[in-house]
Amino acid sequence: MSSSAEHVEKNLEVDLDELVASSDTGGRNPSNPSVAKLITGVALVWSLFQLWIASPLPFILGIGVFNDTESRSIHLAFAIFLTFTAYPAFKNSPRDYIPKADWALAIVGAFCAGYLFLFYNSLSNRPGNPNTMDIIVACIGIAILLAATWRALGPPLMIVAIVFLIYCFGGQSMPGILAWKGASFGAIADNQWLSTDGVFGIALGVSSGFVFLFVLFGALLDKAGAGNYFIKVAFSLLGHYRGGPAKAAVVSSAMTGLISGSSIANVVTTGTFTIPMMKRVGFSGEKAGAVEVASSVNGQIMPPVMGAAAFLMVEYVGISYFEVVKHAFIPALISYIALVYIVHLESMKLNMQGLPRRTAPRPLVQAAMRFALGILLVCVLSFAVYYGLGWLKPVAGDSASWIIAAGVGLVYLFLAITCSKYPDLEIDDPNAPVVELPDPKPTIRSGLHYLLPVIVLIWCLMVERLSPGLSAFWATVLMIFILLTQRPLFALFRGNYKLGPYVKQGFDEMVDGLVTGARNMIGIGIATATAGIIVGAVALTGVGLVLADLVEIISMGNLMLMLLFTAVLSLILGMGLPTTANYIVVSSLLAPVIVTLGQQSGLLVPLIAVHLFVFYFGIMADVTPPVGLASFAAAAISGGDPIKTGFVAFFYSLRTAMLPFLFIFNTDMLLIDVNWFQGILIFIVATVAMLLFAAATQGWWLTRNKWWETIALLLIAFTLFRPGFFMDRISPRFASVEPAGMVDAINDVEPGSDIRLRILGEDEVGRERSFVAMLNVGEGATGEEKLMSSGFEMLEEDGKIMVDFVEFDSPAQQAGLEDFQVIQELMVPKSSLPKELMYLPALALLWLVWKAQGRRRPRSDVQDTNTSTTTEVQHNV
């Protein structure tokens, strides 16, 4: 490589490092060793503090126990201090030293954030009655927090927070329905800084209790070498297919998304290797960058981590973490499968081939049998471990934890022996003139030990049902143990007994991972704290109800228009807000409105579906021009135009944008009230539908689409996604009954079934509204007994059927029924044709399109897509 090329490559690496630093870890790098060590030490102490409060040690030892408010206060103090020391104020601000003003802001800001911890007893003795000192600290703290937001996240979130603060003070001066009585300095200080309603609310609690540990776990896993391992495994398995490097980029980004909550870091981590490879086999710079952007951004929707949103949903929706992951799994998996298929279609258009393999692939039947055997082995092993632990815990009692830890240690030792037989995976030069794919077998086996902490994390979350914080703690502890021991063990098993350098290397990597994890959390900690200002303002002023009215007026009560409005608002806010802050703001303002409008239109939308809807469009902002930073990062690597890269990535991401609308109207996709068999069927059908949607939007299926074929594919995809849309018009699922005949109608309804009631009642502020409530029918022999066991009684007055009594915590109360509401209509389930019958005409239409395209398909496209030749690859090079 020439010196000029090396210079260009070095500058590119510097630019990418600065981009990631400016968005994730801070771009300042002090030249003074003492200052650099201080910043590193503070970040290290922050990580150790978070590990301490997540562990059971404080309760065992009886020291260092912090309540939620105290831990949030210390958490924000660390974040503010590191923001002013690690992030420069402006582009031309010094990077090699910290100005005195920044030191002052860091120290004062950390004191104001830590005020709740330092004076917790005094504050708890005068709740809601702040003194002068409290108000001064709150005002200074909010101002410094807004300044920190500017530095770490840019001006948009700071501006939005300031607008809501102005609204708190000047409510009486606002026009029309926006007017409210306003609040004093003392009331706002108490709401925003001295209580858990504002800055130190749920969002910051989630950041302190859950998110930090998951980000730390990902940083440690990456420092151990798992990121490079995931990339190599993906390339070894997929690189020989058409457009193989692009498909490998999608899969490696999905795996990296498990350990990284940052779209930009994901792009830079995997993109520096995958984007040049994609260009090598024929992708343009913009398309190569767009594939990497689309796959990296989607890493945030991939369970089990999902950035910070999954943990916020646990608090906001009020369901378990396991339920959140279950609901989010199928849409995320379908989205990645569709992106792989989009890459395949692009490869078909350009008649691309894959990269050469070192070894000949196994016959298809043999490969399928080996894969099935592997799946069977994993299932048997999982059942053995599950039932083995179920037997061990009651037998061993308190000693079970130590026995399980020893078992995990033995498994790790076995994996280390296995992995040490293969050479360490080196990071290849993607600009090398000759590219050969790694051999799958040694590549996969060389890093199997990286999967152990991921398995432990998922096991604790999904099987043991431990809290997310405790699950991440145990996985992180195992990850630290692996970092400290993997290199000495590998050296020992390879016959190298000089272990000192390897021990030091492992310790340095562990410290580096702890520091990186803390610095990656700076932006999230600041974002959740500042978003708390907005949430606190909404709670204090009641502006949420006003916004609900405005949105309802704008959407004219139409749910689809409401969803489009929410999607656009999420995209606009997301252009300046990080995903976490965007999700908090939009879900706080609009999620209840969507649920209410759905009830009014007769569509009962689960709250989790609305929150996932908001979250999906929030992450799209990392793609959308002109602000999408992930697109700029990919363009810096590919050499393509960043705006064009963003538009192509957005076009590739249409599948992600369509999924939220689908699971709002078809909650089966979120595995709500479905069994295992139904879940598998839904996954298969939805995947096929998404692939057809991708084929329609790409204009290519077996060959280039004609206009009518594109329309037919879209219609088929819609029918597969939502068969009930057409079947409900052919054979309705519910029969309408007058309220007067309600008792007789329910007499024939099976206990446990759901009926729907059109209710006329009042909202929270006494305004009349009509909505649909779903009521679960209770046990009983007659209609009256079933209604009573459901928890309510009726009364006829002036020709109206009214709710007379609602039992506390009954199905009726949970459905939203209250005294004196008027029952306008009853909808009871009736026998109807299964909606799955609509698959038949859809598949018939698909067969027609397949026949039509099959006649036009060139013979060269019929050849095996899994083959690749060295000659073709060299020609592309």
CSV table of N, CA and C in Angstrom, one decimal, residues 218-219 221-222 226-232 234 248-263 265-271 274 292 295-296 298-300 302 305 336:
chain,number,residue,atom,x,y,z
A,218,GLY,N,-22.0,-5.2,27.3
A,218,GLY,CA,-21.6,-5.1,25.9
A,218,GLY,C,-20.2,-4.6,25.6
A,219,ALA,N,-19.8,-3.6,26.4
A,219,ALA,CA,-18.4,-3.1,26.3
A,219,ALA,C,-17.4,-4.1,26.6
A,221,LEU,N,-17.8,-7.4,26.6
A,221,LEU,CA,-17.8,-8.5,25.6
A,221,LEU,C,-17.1,-8.1,24.3
A,222,ASP,N,-17.2,-6.8,23.9
A,222,ASP,CA,-16.5,-6.3,22.7
A,222,ASP,C,-15.0,-6.3,23.0
A,226,ALA,N,-15.4,-10.3,21.1
A,226,ALA,CA,-16.6,-10.9,20.5
A,226,ALA,C,-17.1,-10.2,19.3
A,227,GLY,N,-16.9,-8.9,19.2
A,227,GLY,CA,-17.3,-8.2,18.0
A,227,GLY,C,-16.7,-8.7,16.7
A,228,ASN,N,-15.4,-8.9,16.8
A,228,ASN,CA,-14.7,-9.4,15.6
A,228,ASN,C,-15.1,-10.9,15.3
A,229,TYR,N,-15.3,-11.6,16.4
A,229,TYR,CA,-15.8,-13.0,16.3
A,229,TYR,C,-17.1,-13.1,15.5
A,230,PHE,N,-18.0,-12.2,15.9
A,230,PHE,CA,-19.4,-12.3,15.3
A,230,PHE,C,-19.2,-11.9,13.8
A,231,ILE,N,-18.4,-11.0,13.4
A,231,ILE,CA,-18.2,-10.6,12.0
A,231,ILE,C,-17.6,-11.8,11.3
A,232,LYS,N,-16.6,-12.4,11.8
A,232,LYS,CA,-15.9,-13.5,11.1
A,232,LYS,C,-16.9,-14.7,10.9
A,234,ALA,N,-20.1,-14.6,10.7
A,234,ALA,CA,-21.1,-14.3,9.7
A,234,ALA,C,-20.5,-14.4,8.3
A,248,ALA,N,-23.7,-11.0,5.2
A,248,ALA,CA,-22.9,-11.2,6.4
A,248,ALA,C,-22.9,-9.9,7.2
A,249,ALA,N,-22.9,-8.7,6.5
A,249,ALA,CA,-23.0,-7.5,7.3
A,249,ALA,C,-24.3,-7.4,8.1
A,250,VAL,N,-25.4,-7.9,7.5
A,250,VAL,CA,-26.7,-7.8,8.2
A,250,VAL,C,-26.7,-8.7,9.4
A,251,VAL,N,-26.2,-9.9,9.2
A,251,VAL,CA,-26.2,-10.9,10.3
A,251,VAL,C,-25.2,-10.4,11.4
A,252,SER,N,-24.0,-10.0,11.0
A,252,SER,CA,-23.0,-9.6,12.0
A,252,SER,C,-23.5,-8.3,12.8
A,253,SER,N,-24.2,-7.4,12.1
A,253,SER,CA,-24.8,-6.3,12.8
A,253,SER,C,-25.9,-6.7,13.7
A,254,ALA,N,-26.7,-7.7,13.4
A,254,ALA,CA,-27.7,-8.2,14.3
A,254,ALA,C,-27.0,-8.7,15.5
A,255,MET,N,-26.0,-9.5,15.4
A,255,MET,CA,-25.3,-10.1,16.5
A,255,MET,C,-24.6,-9.0,17.4
A,256,THR,N,-24.0,-8.0,16.6
A,256,THR,CA,-23.3,-6.9,17.4
A,256,THR,C,-24.4,-6.1,18.1
A,257,GLY,N,-25.6,-6.0,17.5
A,257,GLY,CA,-26.7,-5.2,18.2
A,257,GLY,C,-27.0,-5.8,19.5
A,258,LEU,N,-26.7,-7.1,19.7
A,258,LEU,CA,-27.0,-7.7,21.0
A,258,LEU,C,-26.1,-7.1,22.1
A,259,ILE,N,-25.0,-6.6,21.7
A,259,ILE,CA,-24.0,-6.1,22.7
A,259,ILE,C,-23.8,-4.6,22.6
A,260,SER,N,-24.4,-3.9,21.6
A,260,SER,CA,-24.2,-2.5,21.4
A,260,SER,C,-25.5,-1.8,21.3
A,261,GLY,N,-25.8,-0.8,22.0
A,261,GLY,CA,-27.0,0.0,21.9
A,261,GLY,C,-26.9,1.2,21.0
A,262,SER,N,-25.7,1.4,20.4
A,262,SER,CA,-25.4,2.6,19.6
A,262,SER,C,-25.4,2.2,18.1
A,263,SER,N,-26.2,2.9,17.3
A,263,SER,CA,-26.3,2.7,15.9
A,263,SER,C,-24.9,3.1,15.3
A,265,ALA,N,-21.9,3.4,16.6
A,265,ALA,CA,-20.8,2.5,17.0
A,265,ALA,C,-20.9,1.2,16.3
A,266,ASN,N,-22.1,0.7,16.1
A,266,ASN,CA,-22.4,-0.5,15.3
A,266,ASN,C,-21.9,-0.4,13.9
A,267,VAL,N,-22.2,0.7,13.3
A,267,VAL,CA,-21.8,1.0,11.9
A,267,VAL,C,-20.3,1.0,11.8
A,268,VAL,N,-19.6,1.7,12.7
A,268,VAL,CA,-18.2,1.8,12.6
A,268,VAL,C,-17.5,0.5,12.9
A,269,THR,N,-18.1,-0.3,13.9
A,269,THR,CA,-17.4,-1.5,14.3
A,269,THR,C,-17.5,-2.5,13.2
A,270,THR,N,-18.7,-2.8,12.6
A,270,THR,CA,-18.8,-3.8,11.6
A,270,THR,C,-18.5,-3.2,10.2
A,271,GLY,N,-18.9,-1.9,10.0
A,271,GLY,CA,-18.8,-1.3,8.7
A,271,GLY,C,-17.4,-1.2,8.1
A,274,THR,N,-17.1,-4.6,6.6
A,274,THR,CA,-18.1,-5.1,5.7
A,274,THR,C,-18.3,-4.2,4.5
A,292,GLU,N,-25.4,-1.4,5.5
A,292,GLU,CA,-24.8,-1.4,6.9
A,292,GLU,C,-25.6,-0.5,7.8
A,295,SER,N,-29.0,-2.3,8.7
A,295,SER,CA,-28.8,-3.4,9.6
A,295,SER,C,-28.3,-3.0,11.0
A,296,SER,N,-27.4,-2.0,11.1
A,296,SER,CA,-26.9,-1.5,12.4
A,296,SER,C,-27.9,-0.8,13.2
A,298,ASN,N,-31.1,-1.4,13.1
A,298,ASN,CA,-32.0,-2.3,13.6
A,298,ASN,C,-31.5,-3.2,14.8
A,299,GLY,N,-30.2,-3.0,15.1
A,299,GLY,CA,-29.7,-3.7,16.2
A,299,GLY,C,-30.4,-3.3,17.5
A,300,GLN,N,-31.0,-2.1,17.5
A,300,GLN,CA,-31.6,-1.6,18.7
A,300,GLN,C,-33.0,-2.2,18.9
A,302,MET,N,-33.5,-5.4,18.4
A,302,MET,CA,-33.3,-6.9,18.5
A,302,MET,C,-33.2,-7.3,20.0
A,305,VAL,N,-31.6,-7.1,24.4
A,305,VAL,CA,-31.2,-5.8,25.1
A,305,VAL,C,-32.0,-4.6,24.6
A,336,TYR,N,-35.0,-8.4,10.2
A,336,TYR,CA,-33.6,-8.8,9.7
A,336,TYR,C,-33.7,-9.8,8.6
